[in-house]
Coordinates of C-alpha atoms and ligand atoms in Angstrom, one line a residue:
X254 CA 110.8 107.2 110.5
X255 CA 111.7 104.3 113.2
X256 CA 114.7 105.3 114.8
X257 CA 116.2 101.2 115.3
X258 CA 116.2 98.8 112.4
X259 CA 113.9 96.0 112.4
X260 CA 115.6 93.4 110.8
X261 CA 115.4 90.1 112.4
X262 CA 118.3 89.7 114.3
X263 CA 121.1 87.6 113.2
X264 CA 124.7 86.4 113.6
X265 CA 126.9 87.0 110.5
X266 CA 130.5 87.2 109.3
X267 CA 130.0 90.7 110.9
X268 CA 126.7 90.9 113.2
X269 CA 127.1 89.0 116.5
X270 CA 123.7 88.3 118.4
X271 CA 123.5 86.9 122.2
X272 CA 120.4 85.3 123.6
X273 CA 119.4 86.9 126.6
X274 CA 116.6 85.0 127.2
X275 CA 116.5 82.9 131.1
X276 CA 115.8 84.0 134.8
X277 CA 115.6 87.2 135.4
X278 CA 115.0 89.0 138.7
X279 CA 111.1 90.1 138.8
X280 CA 109.6 92.7 141.0
X281 CA 105.5 93.8 141.1
X282 CA 105.8 97.7 142.1
X283 CA 101.8 98.3 142.6
X284 CA 103.0 101.7 144.4
X285 CA 104.4 103.1 140.8
X286 CA 107.2 103.4 143.4
X287 CA 110.3 102.2 141.3
X288 CA 111.4 105.8 139.5
X289 CA 111.5 107.1 142.9
X290 CA 113.5 104.5 144.5
X291 CA 115.3 104.1 142.0
X292 CA 114.9 100.7 140.4
X293 CA 116.5 101.5 137.8
X294 CA 119.3 101.2 139.9
X295 CA 118.8 97.3 140.4
X296 CA 115.5 96.5 141.6
X297 CA 115.0 94.8 145.3
X298 CA 113.9 91.0 146.6
X299 CA 115.3 87.5 144.6
X300 CA 112.7 86.9 142.9
X301 CA 113.3 85.5 139.5
X302 CA 110.7 84.6 136.5
X303 CA 111.7 82.9 132.9
X304 CA 112.0 85.5 130.2
X305 CA 110.7 85.2 127.5
X306 CA 106.6 84.3 129.1
X307 CA 103.9 86.4 130.7
X308 CA 104.0 87.1 134.1
X309 CA 100.8 86.0 135.2
X310 CA 100.3 81.9 135.0
X311 CA 103.1 81.0 137.7
X312 CA 101.7 82.3 140.4
X313 CA 98.9 81.0 143.1
X314 CA 98.0 84.2 143.6
X315 CA 94.8 86.0 142.3
X316 CA 96.2 89.4 143.4
X317 CA 99.6 88.8 141.0
X318 CA 97.4 87.0 137.9
X319 CA 95.1 89.7 137.8
X320 CA 97.5 92.7 138.8
X321 CA 97.3 96.2 136.5
X322 CA 100.5 98.9 136.8
X323 CA 104.8 98.4 136.6
X324 CA 106.4 95.6 137.0
X325 CA 109.8 95.4 136.9
X326 CA 112.9 92.8 135.3
X327 CA 116.2 93.2 136.0
X328 CA 119.4 90.7 134.4
X329 CA 123.0 90.6 134.0
X330 CA 125.0 91.3 130.5
X331 CA 128.9 90.5 130.0
X332 CA 130.0 92.3 126.5
X333 CA 133.4 91.0 125.0
X334 CA 136.4 93.1 124.3
X335 CA 136.5 92.7 120.8
X336 CA 133.1 94.2 120.6
X337 CA 134.5 97.4 121.2
X338 CA 134.0 99.4 118.2
X339 CA 131.3 98.1 117.2
X340 CA 127.3 99.7 117.6
X341 CA 126.0 97.7 120.5
X342 CA 121.9 97.5 121.5
X343 CA 119.3 95.1 122.7
X344 CA 116.4 93.4 121.3
X345 CA 113.5 94.0 123.2
X346 CA 110.9 91.4 120.4
X347 CA 108.2 92.9 122.2
X348 CA 107.1 94.6 126.0
X349 CA 103.7 94.4 126.5
X350 CA 102.5 97.4 126.7
X351 CA 104.9 99.7 127.2
X352 CA 108.6 99.6 128.5
X353 CA 111.5 101.8 130.0
X354 CA 114.8 101.0 129.9
X355 CA 117.8 101.6 131.7
X356 CA 121.4 100.0 131.3
X357 CA 123.9 100.7 134.1
X358 CA 121.5 103.6 136.1
X359 CA 120.7 105.4 133.2
X360 CA 117.8 105.2 131.3
X361 CA 118.5 104.7 127.2
X362 CA 115.4 103.9 125.6
X363 CA 111.1 103.6 126.2
X364 CA 108.8 101.9 123.7
X365 CA 104.6 102.3 123.7
X366 CA 102.9 99.1 122.2
X367 CA 103.3 95.6 123.1
X368 CA 103.5 93.6 120.4
X369 CA 106.1 95.0 118.0
X370 CA 110.3 94.6 118.5
X371 CA 112.3 97.6 119.3
X372 CA 116.0 98.7 120.4
X373 CA 118.4 100.7 122.8
X374 CA 121.8 101.5 121.2
X375 CA 123.5 101.1 124.5
X376 CA 126.6 101.8 123.1
X377 CA 128.0 105.0 125.1
X378 CA 126.6 103.4 128.2
X379 CA 128.3 99.4 128.3
X380 CA 131.3 98.5 130.5
X381 CA 133.6 95.9 128.3
X382 CA 134.9 92.6 129.0
X383 CA 132.5 93.2 132.3
X384 CA 128.8 92.8 133.6
X385 CA 125.9 95.1 133.2
X386 CA 123.1 96.0 134.5
X387 CA 119.8 95.8 132.4
X388 CA 117.1 96.9 134.3
X389 CA 113.7 97.1 132.5
X390 CA 110.4 98.9 133.6
X391 CA 107.3 97.2 132.1
X392 CA 103.7 98.8 132.1
X393 CA 100.6 97.3 130.8
X394 CA 97.9 99.6 131.5
X395 CA 95.1 100.1 129.2
X396 CA 93.9 102.9 127.8
X397 CA 91.9 104.1 125.3
X398 CA 94.8 105.9 123.4
X399 CA 97.1 103.1 123.0
X400 CA 96.0 99.8 120.6
X401 CA 94.9 97.6 122.2
X402 CA 92.2 99.7 124.3
X403 CA 90.7 99.6 127.0
X404 CA 89.9 101.0 131.1
X405 CA 92.0 100.2 133.6
X406 CA 90.0 100.4 136.5
X407 CA 90.5 101.2 140.5
X408 CA 88.7 98.6 142.6
X409 CA 87.3 99.2 146.6
X410 CA 90.7 97.9 147.6
X411 CA 92.7 99.6 145.9
X412 CA 93.6 97.9 143.6
X413 CA 94.2 98.2 139.6
X414 CA 92.1 96.1 137.6
X415 CA 93.0 95.4 134.0
X416 CA 88.9 96.0 132.0
X417 CA 89.8 94.9 127.8
X418 CA 87.4 96.1 125.2
X419 CA 88.5 92.8 123.7
X420 CA 87.9 89.3 124.6
X421 CA 91.4 87.8 125.2
X422 CA 93.6 88.0 128.6
X423 CA 95.7 90.8 129.1
X424 CA 98.8 88.8 129.7
X425 CA 101.7 90.4 129.8
X426 CA 105.3 91.5 130.8
X427 CA 108.2 90.4 128.2
X428 CA 106.9 88.4 126.4
X429 CA 109.9 87.5 123.7
X430 CA 112.9 87.0 123.8
X431 CA 115.8 89.4 124.0
X432 CA 118.7 89.3 122.4
X433 CA 122.2 92.0 122.7
X434 CA 123.1 92.8 118.8
X435 CA 127.0 93.6 118.1
X436 CA 126.4 95.7 114.5
X437 CA 129.1 97.8 112.8
X438 CA 129.1 101.1 112.6
X439 CA 127.9 101.4 109.2
X440 CA 125.5 98.5 108.6
X441 CA 122.4 97.9 106.8
X442 CA 119.4 98.2 108.8
X443 CA 115.9 98.0 105.6
X444 CA 115.5 96.0 103.0
X445 CA 112.2 97.1 100.3
X446 CA 111.3 93.6 97.6
X447 CA 109.3 93.3 95.7
X448 CA 108.2 91.3 92.4
X449 CA 107.3 90.7 89.0
X450 CA 107.1 87.1 87.4
X451 CA 107.5 86.9 83.9
X452 CA 106.8 84.2 81.8
X453 CA 109.3 81.1 84.0
X454 CA 111.5 83.5 85.3
X455 CA 111.4 86.7 88.4
X456 CA 112.3 89.7 88.7
X457 CA 113.0 90.5 91.9
X458 CA 113.3 94.4 92.9
X459 CA 115.4 95.4 96.0
X460 CA 116.2 98.8 97.9
X461 CA 118.6 98.9 100.6
X462 CA 118.8 101.0 103.3
X463 CA 122.2 101.6 104.5
X464 CA 123.6 103.7 107.2
X465 CA 126.9 104.8 105.6
X466 CA 127.8 105.4 102.3
X467 CA 129.8 102.1 100.9
X468 CA 128.8 100.1 97.7
X469 CA 126.1 97.3 98.1
X470 CA 126.5 94.4 96.7
X471 CA 123.2 91.8 96.3
X472 CA 123.4 87.8 95.9
X473 CA 120.7 85.3 95.7
X474 CA 121.0 81.8 96.3
X475 CA 118.4 79.1 95.7
X476 CA 117.4 76.1 98.6
X477 CA 120.3 74.0 97.6
X478 CA 123.0 76.8 97.0
X479 CA 123.4 77.5 94.3
X480 CA 123.7 81.4 93.3
X481 CA 120.5 82.5 91.3
X482 CA 121.2 85.8 90.6
X483 CA 123.7 89.1 92.1
X484 CA 122.8 92.7 91.5
X485 CA 125.1 96.1 92.7
X486 CA 123.9 99.2 94.1
X487 CA 121.7 100.1 96.9
X488 CA 118.7 99.3 95.1
X489 CA 118.2 97.1 92.1
X490 CA 116.5 94.2 89.8
X491 CA 117.9 90.6 90.3
X492 CA 116.6 88.5 87.4
X493 CA 116.2 84.9 88.0
X494 CA 115.7 82.4 85.4
X495 CA 113.6 79.7 85.7
X496 CA 112.1 81.2 89.0
X497 CA 110.6 78.2 92.2
X498 CA 107.8 80.2 93.1
X499 CA 106.6 80.8 96.6
X500 CA 103.1 78.9 96.2
X501 CA 100.4 77.5 99.0
X502 CA 101.5 74.5 101.2
X503 CA 104.5 74.5 99.1
X504 CA 107.0 76.8 99.6
X505 CA 109.9 77.3 98.5
X506 CA 112.8 80.1 99.7
X507 CA 115.8 81.3 98.6
X508 CA 118.4 82.9 100.3
X509 CA 119.2 86.8 100.1
X510 CA 122.3 88.1 101.2
X511 CA 123.1 91.7 101.6
X512 CA 126.8 93.1 101.9
X513 CA 128.5 96.5 102.2
X514 CA 132.1 96.4 100.8
X515 CA 135.1 98.5 101.2
X516 CA 137.2 97.5 98.0
X517 CA 137.7 93.7 99.6
X518 CA 136.3 93.9 102.9
X519 CA 133.7 93.1 104.3
X520 CA 132.1 96.0 106.5
X521 CA 128.0 94.1 106.8
X522 CA 126.4 91.7 105.9
X523 CA 122.8 90.4 106.4
X524 CA 121.2 87.6 104.9
X525 CA 117.2 86.4 104.7
X526 CA 114.7 83.7 103.2
X527 CA 112.6 85.5 100.7
X528 CA 109.8 83.6 98.9
X529 CA 109.1 85.0 95.0
X530 CA 105.4 85.0 95.0
X531 CA 103.5 88.0 93.7
X532 CA 99.8 88.8 95.8
X533 CA 96.5 90.7 94.2
X534 CA 93.0 91.1 94.8
X535 CA 91.5 90.7 91.5
X536 CA 87.7 91.3 91.0
X537 CA 86.0 88.9 93.0
X538 CA 89.4 86.6 93.7
X539 CA 92.6 86.6 96.1
X540 CA 95.4 85.8 93.8
X541 CA 98.7 84.0 94.9
X542 CA 101.3 84.1 91.7
X543 CA 98.1 85.3 89.4
X544 CA 96.1 81.9 90.6
X545 CA 93.2 82.0 93.0
X546 CA 93.0 80.8 96.3
X547 CA 90.4 79.8 98.8
X548 CA 91.4 80.4 102.7
X549 CA 90.7 78.1 104.6
X550 CA 92.7 78.0 108.4
X551 CA 91.7 79.8 112.0
X552 CA 91.5 83.4 113.4
X553 CA 94.5 82.2 116.4
X554 CA 95.7 83.5 119.4
X555 CA 99.1 83.3 121.1
X556 CA 98.4 82.0 124.0
X557 CA 98.9 78.0 126.1
X558 CA 99.2 77.3 129.4
X559 CA 101.5 78.9 132.3
X560 CA 103.9 80.9 129.8
X561 CA 100.2 82.5 128.3
X562 CA 100.8 85.1 125.3
X563 CA 105.1 83.8 125.9
X564 CA 106.6 82.5 122.8
X565 CA 106.9 78.9 123.5
X566 CA 108.6 77.6 120.2
X567 CA 107.1 74.0 121.0
X568 CA 103.6 75.3 121.2
X569 CA 104.1 76.7 118.0
X570 CA 105.9 73.4 116.5
X571 CA 102.9 71.5 117.4
X572 CA 100.1 74.3 115.6
X573 CA 101.7 74.6 112.8
X574 CA 100.8 70.5 112.9
X575 CA 97.9 70.5 113.7
X576 CA 97.0 73.6 110.9
X577 CA 98.8 70.9 108.5
X578 CA 96.6 67.4 109.6
X579 CA 93.3 69.6 109.4
X580 CA 93.8 70.7 106.4
X581 CA 94.3 74.9 107.0
X582 CA 96.3 76.5 104.5
X583 CA 96.0 80.0 106.0
X584 CA 95.3 82.2 109.7
X585 CA 94.8 85.7 110.5
X586 CA 97.4 86.8 113.4
X587 CA 94.2 88.0 115.8
X588 CA 94.5 90.4 117.2
X589 CA 97.9 91.5 117.2
X590 CA 101.3 91.1 116.2
X591 CA 102.9 87.5 116.5
X592 CA 106.4 86.6 117.9
X593 CA 108.3 86.8 114.2
X594 CA 109.4 83.0 114.7
X595 CA 105.3 82.4 113.8
X596 CA 105.9 83.8 110.2
X597 CA 109.4 81.9 109.6
X598 CA 107.7 79.4 109.8
X599 CA 104.3 80.4 108.0
X600 CA 106.8 81.2 105.2
X601 CA 108.6 77.2 105.6
X602 CA 105.1 76.0 105.8
X603 CA 103.1 77.6 103.2
X604 CA 100.8 79.2 104.6
X605 CA 99.0 82.5 104.7
X606 CA 99.0 85.3 106.6
X607 CA 96.9 87.8 107.8
X608 CA 98.7 89.8 109.7
X609 CA 97.0 91.9 111.6
X610 CA 98.2 95.2 114.1
X611 CA 96.6 95.4 118.1
X612 CA 93.7 97.9 117.3
X613 CA 91.2 95.5 118.5
X614 CA 88.5 96.9 121.1
X615 CA 88.6 101.0 119.6
X616 CA 84.3 100.4 120.2
X617 CA 83.8 101.4 123.8
X618 CA 82.6 98.3 125.3
X619 CA 83.5 95.5 128.1
X620 CA 81.7 92.7 125.9
X621 CA 81.9 93.8 122.8
X622 CA 81.5 90.1 121.2
X623 CA 77.7 90.6 122.7
X624 CA 77.2 94.1 122.0
X625 CA 77.9 94.3 119.1
X626 CA 75.0 92.6 117.6
X627 CA 72.5 94.7 119.9
X628 CA 73.1 97.8 117.1
X629 CA 74.7 99.4 120.5
X630 CA 76.5 102.7 119.8
X631 CA 79.4 103.8 121.3
X632 CA 80.4 107.3 119.3
X633 CA 84.3 106.1 120.1
X634 CA 85.3 107.9 117.3
X635 CA 83.8 110.6 118.2
X636 CA 86.2 110.7 121.4
X637 CA 88.4 113.7 122.2
X638 CA 91.0 111.1 123.3
X639 CA 91.3 110.0 119.8
X640 CA 93.7 111.8 117.5
X641 CA 96.4 110.1 120.4
X642 CA 94.7 106.9 120.0
X643 CA 95.6 107.1 115.7
X644 CA 98.9 108.8 116.4
X645 CA 100.2 105.3 118.1
X646 CA 97.8 103.2 115.5
X647 CA 99.8 104.5 112.8
X648 CA 102.9 103.8 114.4
X649 CA 102.4 100.6 115.3
X650 CA 101.6 100.0 112.0
X651 CA 105.2 101.5 110.5
X652 CA 106.4 98.6 113.1
X653 CA 103.9 96.5 112.0
X654 CA 104.7 96.8 108.2
X655 CA 108.4 97.5 108.5
X656 CA 108.8 94.0 110.2
X657 CA 106.9 92.7 108.3
X658 CA 106.7 93.0 104.8
X659 CA 109.7 90.5 103.2
X660 CA 107.2 87.1 104.9
X661 CA 106.1 85.8 101.6
X662 CA 103.3 84.4 104.4
X663 CA 102.1 87.6 104.2
X664 CA 98.8 88.4 101.9
X665 CA 97.4 90.9 103.5
X666 CA 97.3 93.8 106.5
X667 CA 94.3 93.8 108.5
X668 CA 94.4 97.0 109.9
X669 CA 91.6 96.9 113.4
X670 CA 89.1 94.4 114.4
X671 CA 85.8 94.9 114.6
X672 CA 85.7 98.7 115.3
X673 CA 82.9 100.8 114.9
X674 CA 81.9 101.6 111.8
X675 CA 78.8 102.9 112.3
X676 CA 79.4 106.5 112.8
X677 CA 80.5 109.0 110.6
X678 CA 83.5 109.9 112.8
X679 CA 85.3 107.0 111.3
X680 CA 85.4 107.2 107.9
X681 CA 88.8 110.2 108.3
X682 CA 90.3 107.6 111.0
X683 CA 89.7 105.2 108.7
X684 CA 90.8 107.1 105.9
X685 CA 94.7 107.4 107.1
X686 CA 95.3 104.2 108.1
X687 CA 94.5 102.9 104.9
X688 CA 96.5 105.4 103.3
X689 CA 98.9 104.4 105.9
X690 CA 99.6 101.6 104.8
X691 CA 99.2 102.0 101.5
X692 CA 102.8 104.5 101.5
X693 CA 104.0 102.1 103.7
X694 CA 104.4 99.0 102.5
X695 CA 106.6 98.3 98.9
X696 CA 104.1 94.9 97.6
X697 CA 101.0 97.2 98.1
X698 CA 99.2 94.1 99.9
X699 CA 95.4 94.4 99.9
X700 CA 94.4 95.7 103.3
X701 CA 91.3 94.6 105.5
X702 CA 89.2 95.0 108.8
X703 CA 87.0 92.6 110.6
X704 CA 83.9 94.1 110.3
X705 CA 81.8 93.4 113.5
X706 CA 77.7 91.8 113.3
X707 CA 76.6 95.2 113.2
X708 CA 79.0 95.9 111.0
X709 CA 75.9 95.3 108.0
X710 CA 75.3 97.0 104.5
X711 CA 73.3 99.3 105.4
X712 CA 75.7 100.5 108.1
X713 CA 79.0 100.3 108.0
X714 CA 80.2 103.6 107.2
X715 CA 84.3 102.3 106.4
X716 CA 83.7 98.7 104.9
X717 CA 84.7 100.3 101.0
X718 CA 88.3 102.0 102.5
X719 CA 89.5 97.7 102.6
X720 CA 90.3 96.0 99.1
X721 CA 89.1 91.9 101.0
X722 CA 86.3 92.4 103.6
X723 CA 86.4 90.2 106.2
X724 CA 83.7 89.4 108.0
X725 CA 82.7 88.2 111.7
X726 CA 79.5 87.1 111.9
X727 CA 78.1 84.1 114.5
X728 CA 73.8 83.9 113.4
X729 CA 73.5 80.4 115.6
X730 CA 75.3 81.8 117.9
X731 CA 75.3 85.3 120.0
X732 CA 72.3 85.4 117.2
X733 CA 69.1 82.5 117.2
X734 CA 71.3 80.1 118.7
X735 CA 70.0 77.0 119.5
X736 CA 66.8 75.3 118.1
X737 CA 66.2 79.1 116.3
X738 CA 70.2 78.0 114.1
X739 CA 66.9 78.4 111.5
X740 CA 66.4 81.6 112.2
X741 CA 70.3 82.2 112.3
X742 CA 70.2 80.7 108.9
X743 CA 67.6 83.2 107.3
X744 CA 69.2 86.6 108.5
X745 CA 72.5 85.1 107.6
X746 CA 71.6 84.4 104.0
X747 CA 69.6 88.3 104.2
X748 CA 72.7 90.1 105.2
X749 CA 74.1 88.6 102.5
X750 CA 72.0 89.1 99.6
X751 CA 72.4 92.9 101.5
X752 CA 76.0 92.5 100.7
X753 CA 75.7 90.4 97.4
X754 CA 73.7 93.7 95.9
X755 CA 76.3 95.9 96.6
X756 CA 78.2 94.6 93.6
X757 CA 80.9 95.9 95.2
X758 CA 83.3 93.6 92.8
X759 CA 85.4 92.6 95.6
X760 CA 86.2 89.0 98.0
X761 CA 85.2 88.5 101.1
X762 CA 85.8 86.0 103.4
X763 CA 84.7 85.3 107.1
X764 CA 87.5 86.1 109.5
X765 CA 85.8 84.9 112.2
X766 CA 82.3 82.5 112.6
X767 CA 82.4 79.8 115.8
X768 CA 80.4 78.5 118.9
X769 CA 81.5 78.0 121.9
X770 CA 82.1 74.1 122.7
X771 CA 83.1 73.0 125.6
X772 CA 85.3 69.5 125.3
X773 CA 83.7 67.9 128.3
X774 CA 79.6 68.2 126.8
X775 CA 78.4 65.7 124.8
X776 CA 74.1 66.0 124.3
X777 CA 72.1 64.3 121.7
X778 CA 69.8 65.7 120.2
X779 CA 72.3 68.9 121.1
X780 CA 72.1 72.4 123.9
X781 CA 74.7 74.9 122.9
X782 CA 78.1 74.5 123.9
X783 CA 77.9 71.0 123.6
X784 CA 79.9 69.0 120.8
X785 CA 77.2 68.3 119.1
X786 CA 75.7 72.1 118.4
X787 CA 79.0 72.9 117.4
X788 CA 79.3 70.3 114.2
X789 CA 74.8 71.8 113.6
X790 CA 76.6 75.8 113.8
X791 CA 79.0 74.5 111.5
X792 CA 77.7 72.5 108.7
X793 CA 74.5 75.7 108.3
X794 CA 77.7 77.9 108.4
X795 CA 79.1 76.1 105.6
X796 CA 75.9 75.8 103.4
X797 CA 75.9 79.6 103.2
X798 CA 79.3 80.1 102.6
X799 CA 78.9 77.4 100.4
X800 CA 76.3 78.7 98.3
X801 CA 78.4 82.7 97.5
X802 CA 80.2 82.7 95.0
X803 CA 81.8 85.7 95.9
X804 CA 83.0 84.5 99.4
X805 CA 87.1 83.1 99.1
X806 CA 87.7 82.1 102.8
X807 CA 86.8 81.0 106.2
X808 CA 88.5 81.6 109.1
X809 CA 86.9 80.2 112.1
X810 CA 87.2 81.2 115.6
X811 CA 89.2 80.1 116.9
X812 CA 91.7 77.4 116.9
X813 CA 92.1 76.5 120.3
X814 CA 90.8 77.6 123.6
X815 CA 91.7 80.5 125.1
X816 CA 92.2 82.3 128.3
X817 CA 90.1 85.7 129.2
X818 CA 88.5 87.8 132.1
X819 CA 86.5 85.4 133.8
X820 CA 83.0 86.5 133.3
X821 CA 79.3 85.4 133.2
X822 CA 79.6 84.6 129.5
X823 CA 83.6 82.8 129.4
X824 CA 83.9 79.8 131.4
X825 CA 87.6 79.6 131.2
X826 CA 88.4 81.3 129.2
X827 CA 86.9 81.9 125.5
X828 CA 86.0 77.6 124.3
X829 CA 85.5 78.6 120.3
X830 CA 88.6 76.5 119.6
X831 CA 88.4 73.5 117.1
X832 CA 90.9 71.9 119.9
X833 CA 91.2 72.6 123.2
X834 CA 93.8 75.2 124.9
X835 CA 96.0 71.6 125.1
X836 CA 95.6 70.8 121.4
X837 CA 93.6 68.2 121.4
X838 CA 90.8 68.3 118.7
X839 CA 86.8 68.6 119.6
X840 CA 84.7 66.6 117.3
X841 CA 84.4 70.0 115.1
X842 CA 88.2 69.4 113.9
X843 CA 87.3 66.1 112.3
X844 CA 84.5 67.5 110.0
X845 CA 86.4 70.3 109.3
X846 CA 89.3 68.3 108.0
X847 CA 86.5 66.1 105.7
X848 CA 85.7 69.5 104.4
X849 CA 89.4 72.0 104.1
X850 CA 91.2 68.5 102.5
X851 CA 88.1 68.2 99.9
X852 CA 87.7 72.3 99.2
X853 CA 90.7 72.7 96.1
X854 CA 92.9 75.3 96.4
X855 CA 90.9 77.9 93.7
X856 CA 87.8 76.5 95.1
X857 CA 84.9 79.3 93.2
X858 CA 87.8 80.4 91.8
X859 CA 86.1 80.5 88.3
X860 CA 82.5 81.8 89.5
X861 CA 83.9 85.8 89.1
Ligands
LIG925 C1 85.1 86.4 119.3 C2 81.1 90.7 118.0 C3 82.6 89.3 117.6 C4 84.2 89.8 118.0 N1 84.9 88.5 118.1 C5 86.6 89.1 118.7 C6 87.5 87.8 118.9 O1 87.8 88.5 119.9 C7 86.6 87.4 120.0 O2 86.9 86.6 120.7 C8 83.7 88.0 119.0 C9 84.0 86.0 120.4 O3 83.9 84.4 120.5 O4 83.0 86.7 121.1

């Protein structure tokens, strides 16, 4: 069990929440000497850096951008005297990839895994009506015992370097907001919700966990603020008459207010926006509120100029506007859980989200995007480190599902991205991961994982774990690109015939397809990397999608160009974006807009 609450920080009548974002002191610790030198009491120097942000892209020195190792952050915070008697904590949206936290020189918590929140209870360590010192040691090294997987090597000059088994830059640091919280000693720490639609009405089943024994009261308000239902007790059902359902690109949000009371006195109050909807897989269909939906959209990244993977509310807004403009209705949070604010926005805008845990790189290769299509095997799950990796993976999964289970936008969990599935050793690993997800999710949402190119019907030992089969395919890019695209098409069709022959009776989606395209390049006739070729590639791929009824979604790779490790296959990053990194359209954006605006939401829904 997670020892802190995953509820999003909020001010209510009983709760206080102060942002700690801003300029913090910062120091890289290439020698890993900070602990010995007691930097937990305060770090040397006077360098400052913004939080939240990745540290890498502010500086002009390459040694800093490529830094792998320990880095230290420090700030001060004031704790008001009227908070005495409350539980005081510091809540990190994330620290990438691991952190050790000190308050007033004392170690208060540590956390492993770079994309999920954690909190330190500092009640016993703070001074009231005075300043307190917060120091955080963050480490960004990659290993095969945590997700995402990779290596950290030492170069001949003695400097460490990150070698990711994945295709995105190892942005790190304090990339999400930090809050100082004051909560009542007895408080709500978790809420489970499930939904049933009964004719025009709905039932909202709730299960509230609190840290004490006082009674719980629950109220539901509609969007105009009218009370729609109420209930008593830690668990129960709310009957909602004439329920407004949460629908694709037509979201309706209710406000759920949960209170702990002692007689008339309010002990704790927490509230959350919720959407009433059901989601399930039935035969070859993905059903939302009992009706088939076809996914149109993107694999994304949290990635932009200067802030790197740091949460930027402005970039988020632009991305949603572009997704609406192009006629998308969904995205996958490739390859890690995103900032919580992004799911809140998807809830509000009615986007369907496939929520991915950071289990990427479970295939020992520094260029897995190339080697996956060559049939290479790395016996990844036979490594002696696998049990430790599995432990970290399951912990991240628990944190992910606990954090995101009440977002109506989350319609499926993606439990791994492109693992090695061609080896029997993967099977028990998958079994545990898939069963854990099922146990943890009160709504029992569909589970999936993204299948790499060599996870083909004849070789993949793990596809049957998935409720939705999600394929990452690059016929016409990594395989038979350019003038050979006719052969790519043939191979693509051959593979799909193989899947069809299995008669899985499950929905398939394409969780990746795409071609690198330089926004600067036009060439007639086309060559690979030109905008003209991106169009040819998409026309071929869409033709294949349209000829199979069991394909129920397309999420192109990628929404925007993004930063990766440098190398001969990447031109200052991955250029498969439909938009540039500055969020301007390539030609393909207009092609997709035309297609997606035409495709009905229930496209191929009745062919099952
Ligand atoms: C993408 C085998 C394909 C894996 N897929 C993973 C994703 O992270 C990469 O960026 C490929 C690519 O563009 O190669």
